[in-house]
Amino acid sequence: MASGRWLSRWGVVLALALMLTSQAARAERVAVSALEGDKNNKLRAQVTGLLRKTRKVKVLPPAAWAMAAAKQKLRGPASVDPRAVARLAPKLKVDAVLTGSAGRTYSTFNARLLDETGREVWSGEFVLQRGLLPKYEAQKFTRAVLEAVKTSNQPAPEPPVAAQEAPKPPGPVVGATPEPQPAPVVEPPAPQPHAANQGEPEAMKPAPLMESAPPPAKGTASAPRAEATPPAPKPVLVPESKPEPVPAWEELDEESHTYLTELEGSGGGFPEEGGSASAAGRMPPRVKVQLGAAVTWRRYCARPGVMASCSEYDALPPEQQTGDISDFTSNAPYVGLAAEAEVFPLAHWPTLVRGVGLTLGYQRSFARTTVQVSTPVGETPEREVYATDTAYGAMLAWRYFFDLGTQETPLWGHAGVRLGARGREFDVGERMETPLPVVHRFYPAVGVDVSVPLMRAVRIEGSGQFFFQPTPGQSLWGDPDGSLVAEVRDYGDSVSSLGWAAELGVAGDLWGPFGYSVRFRLESYKDRFTGQGSRRGWTDGGVAEESYSSILGGITAAW
């Protein structure tokens, strides 16, 4: 007897434990869908991590819900439509779906919790800071969601017993049994004393409902079968409701709810489509390279005795225009190659540090050009020389990235500053008997740049730079033969220079990572010489002006 009680007690404990664990396991399965307006899925990753850290709910990776919805060709708000939730939730074996949207200014988060039928069981609004929940809002959000999940998964109260039991028609055995006899629990046989009560079965008249067979003889073996299945009221036939027109649902297979394992507490999720490549496509590119052609026109002039510009000297009377002057114009453009690279290794970080990067550029053009030196006694004959124009630079950059597109089609733009060093060198490949306007410059520079996307194929780009002391006679490669010193001593003892550049163009994406870029660039330099120069007439310095007009175009690739 004691062992029986012990076994019965353990049986009750095990049954209670199984009931509680099965109910808790069922109530703790939650899926987090894509949140509308959540750029780069940062908010969804935070929400997933907050719920997982509680260890009170089992949160499916976002990829599970998105993969099942994508199989039905449902994306965005359509993936959390009540009909979609009612169809997908049983397949994924989840009891609740957390969804919501971020405000236009990313200052509020409107969260909603849907049960497995798609019915909204809870909603709340929370404050965001920089697109994420602050600490105090995160705690409030977590408590609210856990309470809503617990409440929505509580079993409904059972209806009263009277409402549960359907009315049973009176039977001959149940209605009048003078003395109960031991009988089976399910189907008690009709006791013999009723054989004499002929009136009660006739009063009910159950036989007319059974047209296929006559009423069995009283007291026979078949009588209990008729009493065990008494005629019920005529059932009400409810026609099967036709499903509302919905998109052509594709049947989910048995493993459509499987997904990759995600580290607990990571707070992140897997991309909805296309794996990590798709996620990277919704972030600013880390690397961008451009390879194309450069077409450049150069202009140079040098005038003694004036400090404003070459036009000031040209406006003087002829008798005051003394000394050697130089004019250089390109009768044909310099054509060559141009290559650029932008590297932002932290571009996928969620903080402003992601804007730190490096920009590199190199350009080299060639042309046959004409040189003519004018003196008060006359002009030298025009002579064609082989000239090269080289430009290069390396600059540290910081950019603020912004997205003007949608989650499916991001349109990344930026605005930022640059600081680094640049060089510009114009040289000839032949020795001349008269000096040539050859200039080598290497200088620090600072600039700003901006890129505003209008659509995927059109983006407006512009930049401006200011050069600090881009004096001639300087080169990154040094002056091994001492020839660069003449670029200053021919005109004076010392020189002070200023320079600037402006750039404007269009760019866009063509196919995949490849795109195009076309820009116009203008560079201008002004050199003011002081002191005695080696050229005739340059006794008190002078001025020199140099400008480059370039068209840069090519193919870009970004990753």
XYZ file of C-alpha atoms in Angstrom:
559
model
C 0.000 0.000 0.000
C 2.871 2.408 0.910
C 4.663 1.685 -2.359
C 1.497 2.368 -4.265
C 1.061 5.735 -2.623
C 4.707 6.559 -3.282
C 4.325 5.701 -6.955
C 1.122 7.698 -7.252
C 2.746 10.747 -5.674
C 5.720 10.591 -8.047
C 3.347 10.141 -10.953
C 1.503 13.324 -10.021
C 4.792 15.235 -9.678
C 6.062 14.024 -13.048
C 2.790 14.842 -14.757
C 2.772 18.327 -13.248
C 6.398 18.894 -14.277
C 5.732 17.754 -17.836
C 2.697 20.005 -18.065
C 4.596 23.054 -16.786
C 7.682 22.523 -18.923
C 5.706 21.878 -22.079
C 3.594 24.972 -21.489
C 6.646 27.149 -20.722
C 8.502 25.868 -23.753
C 5.517 26.589 -25.959
C 5.010 30.070 -24.527
C 8.663 31.125 -24.854
C 9.144 30.837 -28.607
C 9.197 34.296 -30.161
C 10.247 35.486 -33.626
C 11.451 39.011 -34.392
C 10.577 40.234 -37.863
C 12.216 43.044 -39.807
C 11.394 46.416 -38.259
C 10.165 49.052 -40.663
C 12.516 52.021 -40.913
C 15.331 50.170 -39.105
C 18.352 50.963 -41.250
C 21.052 48.302 -41.238
C 18.912 46.226 -38.813
C 20.672 47.768 -35.810
C 17.486 48.100 -33.761
C 16.390 44.557 -34.569
C 19.768 43.239 -33.442
C 19.478 45.145 -30.163
C 15.919 43.908 -29.531
C 16.937 40.317 -30.220
C 19.852 40.580 -27.824
C 17.756 42.142 -25.055
C 15.192 39.353 -25.149
C 17.834 36.640 -25.265
C 19.741 38.000 -22.290
C 16.666 37.535 -20.103
C 16.816 33.758 -20.740
C 13.048 33.723 -20.264
C 12.111 33.487 -23.934
C 13.546 31.616 -26.873
C 14.104 34.065 -29.710
C 14.460 32.694 -33.209
C 17.083 34.287 -35.446
C 15.529 36.889 -37.759
C 16.565 34.787 -40.728
C 14.040 32.083 -39.799
C 10.999 34.329 -40.197
C 12.398 36.204 -43.164
C 13.317 33.034 -45.071
C 9.848 31.592 -44.628
C 8.234 34.899 -45.634
C 10.530 35.287 -48.632
C 9.530 31.841 -49.819
C 5.976 33.165 -50.018
C 7.254 36.305 -51.791
C 6.395 38.436 -48.782
C 8.660 41.258 -47.721
C 8.387 44.284 -45.491
C 4.979 44.919 -43.876
C 3.423 42.073 -45.874
C 5.488 39.541 -43.906
C 3.619 40.448 -40.686
C 0.141 40.663 -42.196
C -2.358 38.729 -40.003
C -2.940 36.163 -42.734
C 0.794 35.722 -43.216
C 1.403 35.330 -39.484
C -1.417 32.802 -39.156
C 0.157 30.771 -41.939
C 3.819 31.041 -40.990
C 3.661 30.878 -37.181
C 2.571 27.194 -36.976
C 5.214 26.242 -39.514
C 7.953 27.937 -37.526
C 6.444 26.704 -34.236
C 6.333 30.145 -32.658
C 3.625 31.584 -30.451
C 4.340 35.290 -30.878
C 5.897 37.606 -33.446
C 7.475 40.915 -32.431
C 7.333 43.615 -35.078
C 7.154 47.388 -35.245
C 8.525 50.485 -36.908
C 10.904 53.334 -36.189
C 9.741 56.893 -36.637
C 10.833 59.076 -39.514
C 13.282 60.904 -37.268
C 14.422 57.652 -35.565
C 13.323 59.091 -32.204
C 10.548 56.602 -31.361
C 10.016 52.859 -31.697
C 6.428 51.611 -32.058
C 6.525 47.947 -31.051
C 3.737 45.416 -31.600
C 3.339 41.802 -30.489
C 1.219 39.428 -32.573
C 0.033 36.015 -31.492
C 0.124 32.947 -33.704
C -3.153 33.929 -35.359
C -1.887 37.376 -36.339
C -3.946 39.187 -33.716
C -2.258 42.111 -31.999
C -2.001 41.382 -28.279
C 0.250 44.255 -27.189
C 1.731 47.520 -28.452
C 3.987 50.162 -26.973
C 5.996 53.227 -27.875
C 9.590 53.754 -26.732
C 12.137 56.520 -27.126
C 15.186 55.990 -29.367
C 18.569 57.647 -29.259
C 20.526 57.486 -32.512
C 18.261 54.700 -33.697
C 18.706 52.475 -30.608
C 16.958 52.003 -27.276
C 18.770 53.711 -24.386
C 19.371 51.740 -21.205
C 16.296 52.872 -19.298
C 14.005 52.367 -22.317
C 15.559 48.969 -23.022
C 14.691 47.733 -19.527
C 11.129 49.019 -19.817
C 10.762 47.443 -23.258
C 12.060 44.068 -22.092
C 9.704 43.920 -19.101
C 6.718 44.900 -21.232
C 7.414 42.286 -23.902
C 7.977 39.480 -21.395
C 4.737 40.323 -19.603
C 2.851 40.474 -22.909
C 4.257 37.124 -24.047
C 3.366 35.538 -20.706
C -0.142 36.933 -20.781
C -0.829 35.987 -24.391
C 0.260 32.380 -23.812
C -1.777 31.749 -20.687
C -4.415 29.070 -21.347
C -7.930 30.406 -21.662
C -10.233 29.670 -18.684
C -12.343 26.580 -19.182
C -16.051 27.209 -19.733
C -18.537 26.121 -17.022
C -19.392 22.476 -16.829
C -22.966 23.172 -17.758
C -21.835 24.889 -20.926
C -19.441 22.108 -21.832
C -21.931 19.237 -21.588
C -24.262 19.045 -24.519
C -27.901 18.208 -23.694
C -28.425 14.503 -23.828
C -31.767 13.143 -24.902
C -33.456 11.076 -22.236
C -32.934 7.399 -22.744
C -34.872 4.470 -21.453
C -31.977 3.347 -19.300
C -30.870 6.705 -17.941
C -34.349 8.085 -17.377
C -35.820 5.264 -15.261
C -33.583 2.830 -13.516
C -35.312 1.528 -10.383
C -32.281 -0.283 -9.050
C -28.766 0.353 -10.348
C -26.851 -2.713 -11.321
C -23.108 -3.080 -11.808
C -22.309 -2.373 -15.422
C -19.369 -1.247 -17.597
C -18.432 2.398 -17.218
C -18.670 3.352 -20.871
C -21.646 1.461 -22.158
C -23.818 0.110 -19.364
C -26.172 -2.604 -20.535
C -29.858 -2.051 -20.153
C -31.159 -3.634 -16.950
C -33.923 -6.168 -17.257
C -36.595 -4.349 -15.147
C -37.175 -1.964 -18.005
C -38.566 -4.701 -20.135
C -41.890 -4.221 -18.409
C -41.908 -0.409 -18.866
C -43.199 -0.205 -22.368
C -44.318 3.430 -22.191
C -41.083 5.281 -21.776
C -39.289 4.139 -24.927
C -42.477 4.766 -26.944
C -42.800 8.272 -25.529
C -39.399 9.215 -26.898
C -39.997 7.533 -30.225
C -36.345 7.175 -31.181
C -37.152 4.612 -33.829
C -38.416 6.991 -36.546
C -34.952 8.622 -36.649
C -33.416 5.269 -37.616
C -35.075 4.532 -40.873
C -32.579 1.964 -42.031
C -33.494 -0.619 -39.381
C -36.602 -1.376 -37.309
C -36.430 -0.827 -33.578
C -34.856 -3.799 -31.844
C -36.938 -6.099 -29.769
C -37.006 -5.272 -26.150
C -34.817 -7.467 -24.034
C -32.666 -8.675 -26.954
C -28.930 -8.420 -27.241
C -29.160 -5.585 -29.724
C -31.086 -3.337 -27.364
C -28.033 -2.100 -25.455
C -26.362 -0.947 -28.696
C -29.345 1.259 -29.454
C -29.262 2.632 -25.933
C -25.450 3.267 -26.076
C -25.832 5.472 -29.126
C -29.053 7.372 -28.540
C -30.297 9.483 -31.402
C -28.903 12.983 -31.116
C -30.561 16.143 -32.321
C -30.303 16.713 -35.989
C -26.808 18.108 -36.585
C -26.450 21.472 -38.157
C -24.297 21.172 -41.232
C -21.843 24.038 -41.457
C -20.418 24.315 -44.967
C -16.683 24.561 -45.125
C -15.763 28.225 -45.432
C -13.849 29.096 -48.523
C -10.512 30.749 -47.812
C -10.254 34.391 -48.665
C -8.273 35.148 -51.778
C -4.646 35.310 -50.754
C -1.412 35.184 -52.715
C -0.473 31.797 -54.058
C 0.999 30.246 -50.902
C 3.803 27.853 -51.544
C 3.667 24.886 -49.243
C 6.434 25.005 -46.650
C 8.383 21.800 -46.341
C 9.150 20.167 -43.022
C 12.540 21.866 -42.737
C 11.484 25.340 -43.831
C 11.777 26.513 -40.256
C 15.378 25.428 -39.832
C 18.051 28.058 -39.594
C 21.690 28.525 -38.781
C 22.796 28.548 -35.178
C 23.379 31.980 -33.751
C 25.602 32.617 -30.743
C 23.566 33.352 -27.642
C 23.759 36.897 -26.460
C 25.159 38.187 -29.741
C 22.159 40.431 -30.176
C 22.458 40.186 -33.911
C 20.708 38.347 -36.643
C 21.399 36.943 -40.027
C 20.542 38.902 -43.173
C 17.128 38.271 -44.546
C 18.272 37.430 -48.047
C 21.508 36.687 -49.710
C 23.598 36.133 -46.586
C 26.326 38.508 -45.544
C 26.693 39.900 -49.059
C 23.192 41.325 -48.872
C 23.922 42.872 -45.472
C 27.096 44.438 -46.845
C 25.074 45.886 -49.716
C 23.030 47.847 -47.177
C 26.170 49.436 -45.699
C 28.598 52.042 -47.040
C 31.356 50.499 -49.166
C 34.658 49.784 -47.480
C 36.748 50.001 -50.646
C 36.182 51.940 -53.853
C 38.553 52.102 -56.793
C 38.401 54.036 -60.042
C 40.386 53.491 -63.211
C 39.948 55.712 -66.223
C 41.344 58.426 -68.455
C 42.432 62.004 -67.820
C 42.450 64.877 -70.287
C 44.283 68.037 -69.120
C 44.911 71.548 -70.426
C 47.656 73.678 -68.829
C 48.206 77.418 -68.796
C 51.238 79.247 -67.360
C 52.389 82.862 -67.345
C 55.167 84.797 -65.566
C 55.545 88.605 -65.404
C 58.272 90.710 -63.674
C 57.696 93.810 -61.558
C 54.037 93.166 -60.630
C 52.504 91.306 -57.706
C 48.801 91.040 -58.567
C 48.484 89.077 -61.799
C 49.804 88.683 -65.305
C 46.971 90.856 -66.623
C 48.294 93.787 -64.548
C 51.606 93.626 -66.414
C 49.896 93.275 -69.773
C 47.913 96.470 -69.072
C 51.116 98.556 -68.695
C 52.333 100.769 -71.541
C 54.794 99.015 -73.843
C 57.721 101.138 -72.644
C 57.182 99.850 -69.078
C 57.007 96.196 -70.048
C 60.645 95.327 -69.488
C 62.149 91.955 -68.675
C 61.670 88.365 -69.765
C 58.129 87.025 -69.704
C 56.886 83.482 -70.163
C 53.620 82.239 -71.637
C 52.705 78.600 -71.898
C 49.481 77.270 -73.362
C 48.506 73.779 -74.432
C 47.568 73.662 -78.078
C 46.596 70.022 -77.537
C 45.336 68.385 -74.321
C 47.466 66.024 -72.304
C 45.910 62.564 -72.381
C 46.764 59.844 -69.926
C 45.592 57.536 -67.168
C 44.085 58.264 -63.784
C 43.613 55.923 -60.821
C 41.986 56.586 -57.457
C 41.253 54.509 -54.374
C 39.178 55.107 -51.245
C 39.604 52.810 -48.244
C 37.250 53.012 -45.241
C 37.862 49.805 -43.283
C 35.492 50.766 -40.434
C 32.570 51.730 -42.676
C 30.303 49.004 -41.237
C 30.738 50.086 -37.634
C 27.671 51.631 -35.944
C 29.586 54.658 -34.591
C 31.015 57.791 -36.163
C 34.450 56.159 -36.230
C 33.355 54.363 -39.367
C 33.966 57.573 -41.339
C 37.759 57.398 -40.886
C 39.569 56.361 -44.043
C 42.257 57.053 -46.617
C 42.071 58.397 -50.180
C 44.771 57.906 -52.786
C 45.128 59.333 -56.284
C 47.558 59.221 -59.186
C 47.337 60.827 -62.619
C 49.855 60.996 -65.474
C 49.287 62.588 -68.877
C 51.486 63.067 -71.955
C 51.463 65.418 -74.924
C 53.549 67.171 -77.545
C 53.292 70.859 -76.750
C 54.623 74.150 -78.128
C 56.941 76.455 -76.172
C 57.806 80.064 -77.066
C 59.819 82.492 -74.922
C 59.333 86.223 -75.489
C 62.012 88.898 -74.796
C 62.103 92.654 -75.432
C 64.318 92.048 -78.431
C 62.035 89.434 -79.885
C 60.576 85.977 -79.487
C 62.168 82.605 -79.823
C 60.853 80.308 -82.519
C 58.077 77.948 -81.501
C 59.328 74.516 -80.697
C 57.488 71.319 -79.876
C 58.594 69.387 -76.851
C 57.438 66.183 -75.206
C 55.876 67.140 -71.844
C 54.399 65.162 -68.983
C 51.909 66.229 -66.340
C 51.852 64.209 -63.110
C 49.538 64.608 -60.117
C 49.457 62.446 -56.988
C 48.182 62.627 -53.447
C 47.397 60.762 -50.235
C 44.956 62.187 -47.716
C 43.355 61.074 -44.479
C 39.588 61.473 -44.622
C 36.604 61.498 -42.330
C 33.114 61.201 -43.750
C 29.611 61.276 -42.384
C 27.589 58.666 -44.283
C 23.849 59.033 -44.820
C 21.323 56.880 -46.630
C 18.618 58.497 -48.765
C 17.193 55.215 -50.048
C 15.225 52.316 -48.586
C 16.205 49.138 -46.813
C 15.900 47.183 -50.055
C 17.689 49.801 -52.187
C 20.094 51.906 -50.103
C 21.440 55.139 -51.591
C 24.540 56.090 -49.664
C 25.873 59.614 -49.701
C 28.503 61.343 -47.629
C 29.975 64.644 -46.549
C 33.415 64.956 -45.034
C 36.828 66.542 -44.767
C 40.302 65.545 -45.944
C 43.820 66.373 -44.792
C 47.019 65.206 -46.418
C 49.675 65.925 -49.029
C 49.503 66.429 -52.774
C 51.957 66.935 -55.582
C 51.830 68.431 -59.082
C 54.728 68.213 -61.489
C 55.061 69.469 -65.044
C 58.252 68.443 -66.802
C 59.704 68.099 -70.286
C 61.811 65.355 -71.711
C 64.243 67.520 -73.712
C 66.886 70.076 -72.832
C 66.324 73.545 -74.272
C 68.734 76.433 -74.738
C 66.185 78.820 -73.157
C 64.495 78.263 -69.797
C 61.120 76.527 -69.832
C 58.235 76.986 -67.401
C 58.864 73.670 -65.648
C 57.275 73.452 -62.192
C 57.402 70.833 -59.423
C 55.162 71.271 -56.387
C 54.644 69.215 -53.239
C 52.496 70.657 -50.462
C 49.999 69.985 -47.658
C 46.318 70.311 -48.478
C 42.958 70.331 -46.747
C 39.588 69.862 -48.389
C 35.920 69.009 -48.157
C 33.910 66.662 -50.315
C 30.241 65.761 -50.664
C 28.248 63.137 -52.557
C 24.442 63.319 -52.829
C 22.584 60.400 -54.497
C 19.544 61.263 -56.586
C 18.923 57.705 -57.718
C 20.948 54.549 -58.060
C 22.385 55.595 -61.418
C 22.895 59.317 -60.684
C 24.884 60.840 -57.854
C 26.161 64.435 -57.702
C 29.722 64.749 -56.390
C 31.741 67.816 -55.566
C 34.866 68.755 -53.635
C 37.057 71.722 -52.815
C 40.651 71.894 -51.606
C 43.008 74.559 -50.328
C 46.782 74.241 -50.720
C 49.254 75.548 -48.129
C 52.413 77.054 -49.685
C 52.456 75.036 -52.925
C 55.789 76.655 -53.799
C 57.660 75.586 -56.934
C 60.917 73.659 -56.709
C 59.536 70.951 -54.356
C 59.087 67.286 -55.161
C 58.286 64.138 -53.264
C 61.300 62.502 -54.881
C 63.689 65.276 -53.818
C 66.159 67.190 -56.000
C 69.014 64.820 -56.768
C 70.575 66.933 -59.578
C 69.827 70.384 -58.118
C 67.733 71.487 -61.089
C 64.629 72.331 -59.058
C 66.325 75.283 -57.362
C 66.193 77.206 -60.656
C 62.388 77.235 -60.533
C 62.681 79.888 -57.796
C 66.044 81.589 -58.443
C 65.155 82.461 -62.024
C 62.445 84.765 -60.695
C 63.631 85.922 -57.246
C 65.225 85.095 -53.925
C 62.076 83.713 -52.288
C 58.520 82.846 -53.202
C 55.123 82.748 -51.497
C 52.393 80.640 -53.084
C 48.695 79.930 -52.750
C 46.590 77.336 -54.493
C 43.162 75.817 -54.623
C 41.156 73.218 -56.526
C 37.470 72.636 -57.252
C 35.794 69.557 -58.625
C 32.259 68.768 -59.792
C 30.801 65.747 -61.524
C 28.314 62.894 -61.649
C 28.640 59.245 -60.736
C 26.388 56.245 -60.343
C 26.003 52.488 -60.153
C 25.638 50.442 -63.315
C 25.680 46.756 -62.453
C 26.577 45.039 -59.229
C 29.652 46.679 -57.675
C 30.545 48.488 -60.894
C 29.688 52.063 -61.748
C 30.950 55.163 -63.503
C 32.315 58.596 -62.629
C 32.841 61.742 -64.732
C 34.229 64.921 -63.157
C 35.681 68.283 -64.148
C 38.586 69.559 -62.040
C 40.193 72.991 -61.982
C 43.459 73.723 -60.149
C 44.977 77.171 -59.786
C 48.318 78.375 -58.364
C 49.764 81.841 -57.873
C 53.428 82.442 -57.041
C 54.695 85.828 -55.802
C 58.473 86.201 -56.078
C 60.558 88.776 -54.210
C 64.198 89.798 -54.602
C 66.653 89.559 -57.470
C 66.145 86.838 -60.041
C 68.550 85.464 -62.645
C 66.358 86.375 -65.579
C 66.600 89.741 -67.263
C 64.274 92.330 -65.763
C 63.463 90.304 -62.647
C 65.180 92.695 -60.262
C 62.308 93.136 -57.852
C 60.379 89.886 -58.116
C 57.175 89.331 -59.980
C 54.231 87.010 -60.285
C 53.535 83.679 -61.951
C 50.145 82.011 -62.506
C 49.506 78.389 -63.360
C 46.242 76.518 -63.901
C 45.184 72.995 -64.876
C 41.791 72.094 -66.339
C 41.095 68.357 -66.371
C 38.290 65.988 -67.273
C 38.452 62.702 -65.367
C 36.260 59.777 -66.293
C 36.306 56.068 -65.728
C 34.822 52.901 -64.293
C 34.399 52.450 -60.547
C 34.109 49.355 -58.399
C 32.992 49.348 -54.752
C 32.842 46.633 -52.102
